[in-house]
Amino acid sequence: MKKYRLIIADDHKMFLDGLLSILSAKKEYDIILTANSGKNVAKYLDINNAEEPIDLVITDVNMPDLNGIELNKHIKVKHPKTKTLVVSMLHDAMTVQTLTKDNVDGYVPKNAEKDELLEAIESILKGDKYFSQSIKDVYLKGMFSNEQSLIESLSKREKEVLKLIAEEYTTQEIADKLFLSKHTIESYRKNLISKLDVRNLAGLTKYAIKLGLLEE
């Protein structure tokens, strides 16, 4: 039977002890370290992980010295083979999106059932991602809110240019249609690429469709 090496980090001793009790009953898991700060985990990994790799770090978000977001990022940069699972009561849209962007392997709330927690750990150790449904809901709601904020941040002229790009008008045709110079349209295009965080005209077209500009 394969043995997995785990670290648990949480500054709430009662929760830490409860999680330790649950995992200690599973013979396939070796709890190598329990810590009450992210800094202690990062230090342990930096010193020992090369010779005795840790398979999974389970961490809270709110912790002293180095929080769970910072710890996850540290692990993904310096110890990419070590998986990360966040177990926290904090799961606002910004936190979920930041951790997802930083390639966290899983995220479950602290009030999750024991069986779901074990399922999350097992899934992650097999190489899959695991996010509780409530976390997925927060993420999707946050993405929708971000898109709404983004579309609201576009000026009327930017929307017009984006719409025409998506309709496959050339730069010169857009300039003629809007009574602007070709240079001005090129500037709008560059600004839209930057603002919408896409790489090319195809990306702009996809965004215009996603934001419903072609339905206006």
Short mmCIF file of C-alpha atoms in Angstrom, two decimals, residues 25-208:
data_model
loop_
_atom_site.label_atom_id
_atom_site.label_comp_id
_atom_site.label_asym_id
_atom_site.label_seq_id
_atom_site.Cartn_x
_atom_site.Cartn_y
_atom_site.Cartn_z
CA ALA A 25 -7.22 6.67 11.24
CA LYS A 26 -6.30 6.22 7.58
CA LYS A 27 -3.28 3.91 7.28
CA GLU A 28 -2.26 5.27 3.88
CA TYR A 29 -1.59 8.75 5.30
CA ASP A 30 1.52 9.75 7.24
CA ILE A 31 1.12 13.09 8.99
CA ILE A 32 4.65 14.45 8.84
CA LEU A 33 3.99 17.86 10.38
CA THR A 34 1.21 19.90 11.96
CA ALA A 35 1.77 23.64 12.02
CA ASN A 36 -0.06 26.74 13.23
CA SER A 37 1.49 29.08 10.64
CA GLY A 38 2.24 29.01 6.95
CA LYS A 39 5.79 30.19 7.58
CA ASN A 40 6.62 27.00 9.47
CA VAL A 41 5.33 24.88 6.60
CA ALA A 42 7.27 26.84 3.98
CA LYS A 43 10.44 26.56 6.05
CA TYR A 44 10.01 22.80 6.49
CA LEU A 45 9.45 22.27 2.77
CA ASP A 46 12.40 24.44 1.75
CA ILE A 47 14.72 22.39 3.98
CA ASN A 48 13.33 18.85 3.61
CA ASN A 49 11.18 18.52 0.52
CA ALA A 50 13.97 17.63 -1.90
CA GLU A 51 15.00 14.53 0.06
CA GLU A 52 11.66 13.57 1.62
CA PRO A 53 8.90 14.97 -0.60
CA ILE A 54 5.54 15.93 0.86
CA ASP A 55 2.59 14.76 -1.24
CA LEU A 56 -0.06 17.12 0.12
CA VAL A 57 -0.30 20.24 2.25
CA ILE A 58 -3.72 20.91 3.80
CA THR A 59 -3.98 24.54 4.88
CA ASP A 60 -6.37 27.15 6.19
CA VAL A 61 -6.43 30.63 4.62
CA ASN A 62 -6.22 32.82 7.72
CA MET A 63 -2.93 32.11 9.49
CA PRO A 64 -0.19 34.23 11.06
CA ASP A 65 3.14 35.00 9.38
CA LEU A 66 2.25 33.48 6.00
CA ASN A 67 -1.41 32.98 5.11
CA GLY A 68 -2.83 30.12 3.05
CA ILE A 69 -2.88 32.12 -0.17
CA GLU A 70 0.78 33.04 0.20
CA LEU A 71 1.69 29.51 1.27
CA ASN A 72 -0.06 27.96 -1.73
CA LYS A 73 1.79 30.32 -4.07
CA HIS A 74 5.11 29.53 -2.38
CA ILE A 75 4.50 25.80 -2.77
CA LYS A 76 3.46 26.06 -6.42
CA VAL A 77 6.54 28.09 -7.29
CA LYS A 78 9.18 26.25 -5.25
CA HIS A 79 7.65 22.79 -4.78
CA PRO A 80 5.35 22.20 -7.77
CA LYS A 81 5.09 18.44 -7.19
CA THR A 82 3.48 19.00 -3.77
CA LYS A 83 -0.32 19.20 -3.93
CA THR A 84 -2.33 21.76 -1.95
CA LEU A 85 -5.80 21.59 -0.41
CA VAL A 86 -7.39 24.62 1.25
CA VAL A 87 -9.89 23.90 4.04
CA SER A 88 -11.31 27.18 5.28
CA MET A 89 -14.40 29.05 6.39
CA LEU A 90 -13.15 31.93 4.24
CA HIS A 91 -14.36 31.46 0.69
CA ASP A 92 -15.25 34.83 -0.80
CA ALA A 93 -14.99 35.25 -4.57
CA MET A 94 -11.64 37.06 -4.51
CA THR A 95 -10.00 34.41 -2.31
CA VAL A 96 -11.36 31.54 -4.42
CA GLN A 97 -10.31 33.20 -7.69
CA THR A 98 -6.82 34.04 -6.40
CA LEU A 99 -6.18 30.49 -5.21
CA THR A 100 -7.57 29.05 -8.44
CA LYS A 101 -5.34 31.34 -10.48
CA ASP A 102 -2.38 30.19 -8.37
CA ASN A 103 -3.20 26.55 -9.24
CA VAL A 104 -4.49 25.30 -5.88
CA ASP A 105 -5.46 21.63 -6.20
CA GLY A 106 -8.57 21.72 -4.06
CA TYR A 107 -10.80 23.85 -1.85
CA VAL A 108 -13.45 22.74 0.63
CA PRO A 109 -15.18 24.70 3.40
CA LYS A 110 -14.49 23.80 7.02
CA ASN A 111 -18.10 22.76 7.51
CA ALA A 112 -17.80 20.06 4.84
CA GLU A 113 -18.73 16.52 5.82
CA LYS A 114 -15.93 14.15 6.80
CA ASP A 115 -16.61 11.97 3.75
CA GLU A 116 -16.25 14.91 1.38
CA LEU A 117 -12.96 15.94 2.97
CA LEU A 118 -11.60 12.42 2.52
CA GLU A 119 -12.90 12.35 -1.04
CA ALA A 120 -11.13 15.64 -1.75
CA ILE A 121 -7.82 14.35 -0.37
CA GLU A 122 -8.09 11.08 -2.28
CA SER A 123 -8.97 12.84 -5.54
CA ILE A 124 -6.08 15.28 -5.27
CA LEU A 125 -3.55 12.57 -4.46
CA LYS A 126 -4.71 10.73 -7.59
CA GLY A 127 -3.88 13.81 -9.63
CA ASP A 128 -7.33 15.38 -9.94
CA LYS A 129 -8.65 18.73 -8.75
CA TYR A 130 -11.41 18.88 -6.14
CA PHE A 131 -13.66 21.84 -5.33
CA SER A 132 -16.80 21.64 -3.20
CA GLN A 133 -19.98 22.71 -4.95
CA SER A 134 -20.27 25.78 -2.71
CA ILE A 135 -16.77 26.83 -3.77
CA LYS A 136 -17.63 26.34 -7.45
CA ASP A 137 -20.75 28.46 -6.98
CA VAL A 138 -18.74 31.28 -5.40
CA TYR A 139 -16.18 31.09 -8.22
CA LEU A 140 -18.78 31.22 -10.99
CA LYS A 141 -20.68 34.03 -9.31
CA GLY A 142 -17.44 35.96 -8.95
CA MET A 143 -16.57 35.39 -12.62
CA PHE A 144 -19.99 36.69 -13.65
CA SER A 145 -19.59 39.74 -11.42
CA ASN A 146 -16.13 40.40 -12.85
CA GLU A 147 -17.43 40.21 -16.39
CA GLN A 148 -20.27 42.57 -15.53
CA SER A 149 -17.80 45.01 -13.96
CA LEU A 150 -15.55 44.70 -16.99
CA ILE A 151 -18.27 45.38 -19.51
CA GLU A 152 -19.43 48.33 -17.41
CA SER A 153 -15.88 49.71 -17.45
CA LEU A 154 -15.82 49.82 -21.26
CA SER A 155 -16.70 53.14 -22.81
CA LYS A 156 -19.42 53.39 -25.44
CA ARG A 157 -16.77 53.85 -28.12
CA GLU A 158 -14.79 50.83 -26.91
CA LYS A 159 -17.92 48.71 -27.12
CA GLU A 160 -18.57 49.96 -30.65
CA VAL A 161 -15.02 49.10 -31.74
CA LEU A 162 -15.14 45.69 -30.06
CA LYS A 163 -18.49 44.91 -31.69
CA LEU A 164 -17.18 45.83 -35.16
CA ILE A 165 -14.00 43.79 -34.65
CA ALA A 166 -16.16 40.79 -33.79
CA GLU A 167 -18.19 41.41 -36.95
CA GLU A 168 -14.92 41.07 -38.91
CA TYR A 169 -14.58 44.66 -40.09
CA THR A 170 -11.01 45.67 -40.94
CA THR A 171 -9.26 48.45 -39.04
CA GLN A 172 -9.75 50.83 -41.96
CA GLU A 173 -13.42 49.89 -42.32
CA ILE A 174 -14.00 50.52 -38.62
CA ALA A 175 -12.23 53.87 -38.91
CA ASP A 176 -14.41 54.86 -41.86
CA LYS A 177 -17.58 53.67 -40.15
CA LEU A 178 -16.89 55.61 -36.94
CA PHE A 179 -15.33 58.64 -38.67
CA LEU A 180 -12.04 58.13 -36.85
CA SER A 181 -8.45 57.71 -38.02
CA LYS A 182 -6.93 54.27 -38.59
CA HIS A 183 -4.34 55.10 -35.92
CA THR A 184 -7.09 55.81 -33.36
CA ILE A 185 -8.78 52.49 -34.08
CA GLU A 186 -5.44 50.68 -33.69
CA SER A 187 -5.04 52.38 -30.30
CA TYR A 188 -8.53 51.22 -29.27
CA ARG A 189 -7.68 47.69 -30.38
CA LYS A 190 -4.45 47.62 -28.37
CA ASN A 191 -6.20 49.03 -25.30
CA LEU A 192 -9.01 46.48 -25.58
CA ILE A 193 -6.52 43.61 -25.85
CA SER A 194 -4.82 44.87 -22.70
CA LYS A 195 -8.02 45.61 -20.76
CA LEU A 196 -9.71 42.31 -21.61
CA ASP A 197 -6.47 40.36 -21.11
CA VAL A 198 -6.55 38.56 -24.47
CA ARG A 199 -3.77 37.99 -26.99
CA ASN A 200 -5.25 38.77 -30.39
CA LEU A 201 -8.30 39.67 -32.47
CA ALA A 202 -9.72 36.18 -32.09
CA GLY A 203 -9.63 36.69 -28.33
CA LEU A 204 -11.45 40.00 -28.69
CA THR A 205 -14.10 38.36 -30.86
CA LYS A 206 -14.69 35.59 -28.33
CA TYR A 207 -15.00 38.19 -25.56
CA ALA A 208 -17.46 40.26 -27.56
#
